[in-house]
Amino acid sequence: MAGIAGAACSSNVLFGSREVGSDGASLAQYRGLRPVENMQLAPTGRRPSGSISTSASKSRTIRAMVSQTVSAPKREKDPKKRVVITGMGLVSVFGSGIDTFYDKLLEGESGISLIDRFDASSFSVRFAGQIRDFSSKGYIDGKNDRRLDDCWRYCLVAGKRALEDANLGSEVLENMDRTRIGVLVGTGMGGLTAFSNGVESLVQKGYKKMSPFFIPYSITNMGSALLAIDTGLMGPNYSISTACATANYCFYSAANHIRRGEADIMVAGGTEASVIPAGVGGFIACRALSQRNEDPKKASRPWDKDRDGFVMGEGSGVLIMESLDHAMKRGANIIAEYLGGAVTCDAHHMTDPRSDGLGVSTCIAKSLEDSGVSPEEVNYVNAHATSTLAGDLAEVNAIKKVFKNTSEIKMNGTKSMIGHGLGAAGALEAIATIKAINTGWLHPTINQDNIELDVTIDTVPNVKKQHEVNVGISNSFGFGGHNSVVVFAPFTA
């Protein structure tokens, strides 16, 4: 269950030696999530006594350089290798409608509220971007709907809505070569409710009382598998679990299947449903979450000096990615173009981002290279921006390394309104990026009351702005040092 073990954003937690959990692990200093108090770091090459150490975090020099683009590169021209977006589907705290979702974002409405899915009164964090009134009617039959973990229910609804949006309903699919259509929907945590319930049954009643669905509905590949089973899609099918970078990894890999000629269409995205006691409790134990219980809607505040951690969210987002050649032949409505992407690793620490930002800046530079885009062409960034003390600034610094002149760039944080969707975050934010391209309007980053002085890029504070996006990038980073960036632009023939 690697997908369950490490699902969170690169929020800069530093494990130290002052507080010991029931399993004996030390969780003392949380640099980036909580201020470090009275901590004297050991000399280079040594760590404080009792700290958790990994071989990757030992002192060593990594010699690497961010590649600099010296002239405007050429974009892909081959219609069989160009990848376009022909459909989108989602499940979010604002419902399952794409337009409603983006309208709420443009209005600056917060979807964060007190948790009522379970009794959270004894929890030190009692709020999240919890989905309410979710309906799978018309997408999942009643018997399966009752059995499924919400992670897979969200995935099936978002995936099927995306197929509908792309005019790829069941009748159309029956007349297509479905061996050329794949599914790649990832998740950071997997079926966490199914896993938690199974463990509870094992402990309280014994293994004989465990559900036969415990394993199938817990493992992280089941979203892609179930969506393929329901739709008959027989192309490349698997999942990726890279914590909060998951969805972008899926987009990047899906596009490469198309570019290599292995698929004509890929159904790709991310899904997550971890607003449950185990999920919330686990992140509380990491001290990763904001504790602004008295005013939840003000809790997620990227780049604001008063931020104190991220807010959990959930949902699913799915894109229909298709070769331009195939889309043109079937007369598909083309929403936007995926130009390229990149994935890198910090190779530094389980949870801390590199202080020099090299992993992130390298990832951004590589994504532009893969896209055939020069830095000067980019004028919009949908940032990872989780609302953690160090993570927000580290991302801004990395952006400044790649884009020497940020005067024309606007950058916003979707998580300020919907919380952090973990494995689904990049998918929901990709949809927000594409809607920005389509509408010419950028949603605000809300709760921008006291912005950090180092944040000199326009964060679209509190009120939406009209902005014609030339090229937009969407960033997602995850525990383990996983970095991912995807690049979108308006489609031009």
PDB file of N, CA and C in Angstrom, residues 80-83 179-185 224 234-240 249-268 321-323 338 370:
ATOM      1  N   LYS A  80      -0.307  13.529 -35.546  1.00  0.00           N
ATOM      2  CA  LYS A  80      -0.405  12.272 -34.807  1.00  0.00           C
ATOM      3  C   LYS A  80       0.289  12.353 -33.453  1.00  0.00           C
ATOM      4  N   LYS A  81       1.159  13.349 -33.298  1.00  0.00           N
ATOM      5  CA  LYS A  81       1.888  13.514 -32.039  1.00  0.00           C
ATOM      6  C   LYS A  81       1.414  14.717 -31.226  1.00  0.00           C
ATOM      7  N   ARG A  82       0.656  15.593 -31.858  1.00  0.00           N
ATOM      8  CA  ARG A  82       0.070  16.698 -31.099  1.00  0.00           C
ATOM      9  C   ARG A  82      -1.072  16.159 -30.250  1.00  0.00           C
ATOM     10  N   VAL A  83      -1.143  16.589 -29.003  1.00  0.00           N
ATOM     11  CA  VAL A  83      -2.150  16.084 -28.072  1.00  0.00           C
ATOM     12  C   VAL A  83      -3.112  17.215 -27.705  1.00  0.00           C
ATOM     13  N   THR A 179      -9.252  -0.808 -28.332  1.00  0.00           N
ATOM     14  CA  THR A 179      -7.888  -1.192 -27.946  1.00  0.00           C
ATOM     15  C   THR A 179      -6.932  -0.009 -28.083  1.00  0.00           C
ATOM     16  N   ARG A 180      -7.403   1.047 -28.737  1.00  0.00           N
ATOM     17  CA  ARG A 180      -6.590   2.248 -28.939  1.00  0.00           C
ATOM     18  C   ARG A 180      -6.960   3.366 -27.956  1.00  0.00           C
ATOM     19  N   ILE A 181      -7.788   3.037 -26.945  1.00  0.00           N
ATOM     20  CA  ILE A 181      -8.208   4.018 -25.945  1.00  0.00           C
ATOM     21  C   ILE A 181      -7.823   3.492 -24.568  1.00  0.00           C
ATOM     22  N   GLY A 182      -7.008   4.250 -23.859  1.00  0.00           N
ATOM     23  CA  GLY A 182      -6.525   3.805 -22.562  1.00  0.00           C
ATOM     24  C   GLY A 182      -7.041   4.658 -21.414  1.00  0.00           C
ATOM     25  N   VAL A 183      -6.774   4.191 -20.200  1.00  0.00           N
ATOM     26  CA  VAL A 183      -7.200   4.893 -18.986  1.00  0.00           C
ATOM     27  C   VAL A 183      -6.016   4.981 -18.030  1.00  0.00           C
ATOM     28  N   LEU A 184      -5.776   6.184 -17.514  1.00  0.00           N
ATOM     29  CA  LEU A 184      -4.677   6.391 -16.575  1.00  0.00           C
ATOM     30  C   LEU A 184      -5.124   7.415 -15.530  1.00  0.00           C
ATOM     31  N   VAL A 185      -5.829   6.914 -14.531  1.00  0.00           N
ATOM     32  CA  VAL A 185      -6.308   7.767 -13.439  1.00  0.00           C
ATOM     33  C   VAL A 185      -5.607   7.329 -12.157  1.00  0.00           C
ATOM     34  N   SER A 224      -8.707   3.225 -12.524  1.00  0.00           N
ATOM     35  CA  SER A 224      -8.503   2.991 -13.957  1.00  0.00           C
ATOM     36  C   SER A 224      -9.158   1.693 -14.389  1.00  0.00           C
ATOM     37  N   MET A 234      -9.759  -0.806 -23.812  1.00  0.00           N
ATOM     38  CA  MET A 234      -8.764  -1.874 -23.694  1.00  0.00           C
ATOM     39  C   MET A 234      -7.330  -1.429 -23.964  1.00  0.00           C
ATOM     40  N   GLY A 235      -7.105  -0.131 -24.050  1.00  0.00           N
ATOM     41  CA  GLY A 235      -5.754   0.369 -24.292  1.00  0.00           C
ATOM     42  C   GLY A 235      -4.919   0.374 -23.023  1.00  0.00           C
ATOM     43  N   PRO A 236      -3.801   1.100 -23.019  1.00  0.00           N
ATOM     44  CA  PRO A 236      -2.949   1.149 -21.831  1.00  0.00           C
ATOM     45  C   PRO A 236      -3.751   1.495 -20.585  1.00  0.00           C
ATOM     46  N   ASN A 237      -3.557   0.736 -19.511  1.00  0.00           N
ATOM     47  CA  ASN A 237      -4.374   0.933 -18.317  1.00  0.00           C
ATOM     48  C   ASN A 237      -3.555   0.652 -17.065  1.00  0.00           C
ATOM     49  N   TYR A 238      -3.381   1.660 -16.255  1.00  0.00           N
ATOM     50  CA  TYR A 238      -2.692   1.509 -14.974  1.00  0.00           C
ATOM     51  C   TYR A 238      -2.928   2.775 -14.167  1.00  0.00           C
ATOM     52  N   SER A 239      -2.306   2.852 -13.002  1.00  0.00           N
ATOM     53  CA  SER A 239      -2.402   4.071 -12.206  1.00  0.00           C
ATOM     54  C   SER A 239      -1.005   4.494 -11.783  1.00  0.00           C
ATOM     55  N   ILE A 240      -0.885   5.734 -11.396  1.00  0.00           N
ATOM     56  CA  ILE A 240       0.358   6.269 -10.859  1.00  0.00           C
ATOM     57  C   ILE A 240       0.044   6.848  -9.490  1.00  0.00           C
ATOM     58  N   TYR A 249       1.504  13.627 -13.248  1.00  0.00           N
ATOM     59  CA  TYR A 249       2.260  12.470 -13.736  1.00  0.00           C
ATOM     60  C   TYR A 249       1.403  11.663 -14.711  1.00  0.00           C
ATOM     61  N   CYS A 250       0.128  11.525 -14.397  1.00  0.00           N
ATOM     62  CA  CYS A 250      -0.777  10.770 -15.270  1.00  0.00           C
ATOM     63  C   CYS A 250      -0.959  11.469 -16.613  1.00  0.00           C
ATOM     64  N   PHE A 251      -1.127  12.792 -16.601  1.00  0.00           N
ATOM     65  CA  PHE A 251      -1.259  13.526 -17.862  1.00  0.00           C
ATOM     66  C   PHE A 251      -0.004  13.374 -18.713  1.00  0.00           C
ATOM     67  N   TYR A 252       1.131  13.517 -18.079  1.00  0.00           N
ATOM     68  CA  TYR A 252       2.420  13.421 -18.784  1.00  0.00           C
ATOM     69  C   TYR A 252       2.588  12.039 -19.413  1.00  0.00           C
ATOM     70  N   SER A 253       2.310  11.004 -18.654  1.00  0.00           N
ATOM     71  CA  SER A 253       2.464   9.642 -19.166  1.00  0.00           C
ATOM     72  C   SER A 253       1.427   9.320 -20.233  1.00  0.00           C
ATOM     73  N   ALA A 254       0.204   9.777 -20.024  1.00  0.00           N
ATOM     74  CA  ALA A 254      -0.857   9.529 -20.999  1.00  0.00           C
ATOM     75  C   ALA A 254      -0.514  10.166 -22.341  1.00  0.00           C
ATOM     76  N   ALA A 255      -0.039  11.410 -22.302  1.00  0.00           N
ATOM     77  CA  ALA A 255       0.333  12.095 -23.544  1.00  0.00           C
ATOM     78  C   ALA A 255       1.445  11.349 -24.264  1.00  0.00           C
ATOM     79  N   ASN A 256       2.371  10.795 -23.519  1.00  0.00           N
ATOM     80  CA  ASN A 256       3.471  10.073 -24.151  1.00  0.00           C
ATOM     81  C   ASN A 256       3.016   8.774 -24.803  1.00  0.00           C
ATOM     82  N   HIS A 257       1.972   8.153 -24.271  1.00  0.00           N
ATOM     83  CA  HIS A 257       1.403   6.980 -24.954  1.00  0.00           C
ATOM     84  C   HIS A 257       0.872   7.388 -26.328  1.00  0.00           C
ATOM     85  N   ILE A 258       0.240   8.546 -26.388  1.00  0.00           N
ATOM     86  CA  ILE A 258      -0.288   9.036 -27.672  1.00  0.00           C
ATOM     87  C   ILE A 258       0.854   9.404 -28.601  1.00  0.00           C
ATOM     88  N   ARG A 259       1.830  10.104 -28.095  1.00  0.00           N
ATOM     89  CA  ARG A 259       2.957  10.531 -28.929  1.00  0.00           C
ATOM     90  C   ARG A 259       3.726   9.350 -29.500  1.00  0.00           C
ATOM     91  N   ARG A 260       3.795   8.266 -28.748  1.00  0.00           N
ATOM     92  CA  ARG A 260       4.509   7.082 -29.224  1.00  0.00           C
ATOM     93  C   ARG A 260       3.656   6.210 -30.137  1.00  0.00           C
ATOM     94  N   GLY A 261       2.421   6.605 -30.345  1.00  0.00           N
ATOM     95  CA  GLY A 261       1.552   5.845 -31.233  1.00  0.00           C
ATOM     96  C   GLY A 261       0.910   4.638 -30.592  1.00  0.00           C
ATOM     97  N   GLU A 262       0.938   4.563 -29.262  1.00  0.00           N
ATOM     98  CA  GLU A 262       0.371   3.410 -28.560  1.00  0.00           C
ATOM     99  C   GLU A 262      -1.115   3.564 -28.275  1.00  0.00           C
ATOM    100  N   ALA A 263      -1.625   4.776 -28.406  1.00  0.00           N
ATOM    101  CA  ALA A 263      -3.043   5.039 -28.171  1.00  0.00           C
ATOM    102  C   ALA A 263      -3.464   6.256 -28.971  1.00  0.00           C
ATOM    103  N   ASP A 264      -4.744   6.289 -29.322  1.00  0.00           N
ATOM    104  CA  ASP A 264      -5.319   7.473 -29.967  1.00  0.00           C
ATOM    105  C   ASP A 264      -5.929   8.411 -28.934  1.00  0.00           C
ATOM    106  N   ILE A 265      -6.474   7.814 -27.880  1.00  0.00           N
ATOM    107  CA  ILE A 265      -7.147   8.571 -26.826  1.00  0.00           C
ATOM    108  C   ILE A 265      -6.712   8.011 -25.478  1.00  0.00           C
ATOM    109  N   MET A 266      -6.485   8.904 -24.511  1.00  0.00           N
ATOM    110  CA  MET A 266      -6.222   8.493 -23.138  1.00  0.00           C
ATOM    111  C   MET A 266      -7.162   9.252 -22.201  1.00  0.00           C
ATOM    112  N   VAL A 267      -7.801   8.515 -21.321  1.00  0.00           N
ATOM    113  CA  VAL A 267      -8.657   9.086 -20.280  1.00  0.00           C
ATOM    114  C   VAL A 267      -7.773   9.205 -19.037  1.00  0.00           C
ATOM    115  N   ALA A 268      -7.427  10.425 -18.654  1.00  0.00           N
ATOM    116  CA  ALA A 268      -6.380  10.600 -17.646  1.00  0.00           C
ATOM    117  C   ALA A 268      -6.770  11.616 -16.578  1.00  0.00           C
ATOM    118  N   MET A 321      -7.601  13.113 -23.414  1.00  0.00           N
ATOM    119  CA  MET A 321      -6.436  13.533 -24.185  1.00  0.00           C
ATOM    120  C   MET A 321      -6.407  12.713 -25.471  1.00  0.00           C
ATOM    121  N   GLU A 322      -6.245  13.391 -26.597  1.00  0.00           N
ATOM    122  CA  GLU A 322      -6.439  12.727 -27.891  1.00  0.00           C
ATOM    123  C   GLU A 322      -5.442  13.265 -28.914  1.00  0.00           C
ATOM    124  N   SER A 323      -4.992  12.408 -29.780  1.00  0.00           N
ATOM    125  CA  SER A 323      -4.125  12.903 -30.848  1.00  0.00           C
ATOM    126  C   SER A 323      -4.931  13.839 -31.737  1.00  0.00           C
ATOM    127  N   TYR A 338      -2.612  20.267 -25.104  1.00  0.00           N
ATOM    128  CA  TYR A 338      -1.551  19.907 -24.161  1.00  0.00           C
ATOM    129  C   TYR A 338      -0.247  19.996 -24.941  1.00  0.00           C
ATOM    130  N   ASP A 370      10.046  20.328 -23.421  1.00  0.00           N
ATOM    131  CA  ASP A 370       9.201  19.274 -23.989  1.00  0.00           C
ATOM    132  C   ASP A 370       8.062  19.861 -24.815  1.00  0.00           C
TER     133      ASP A 370
END
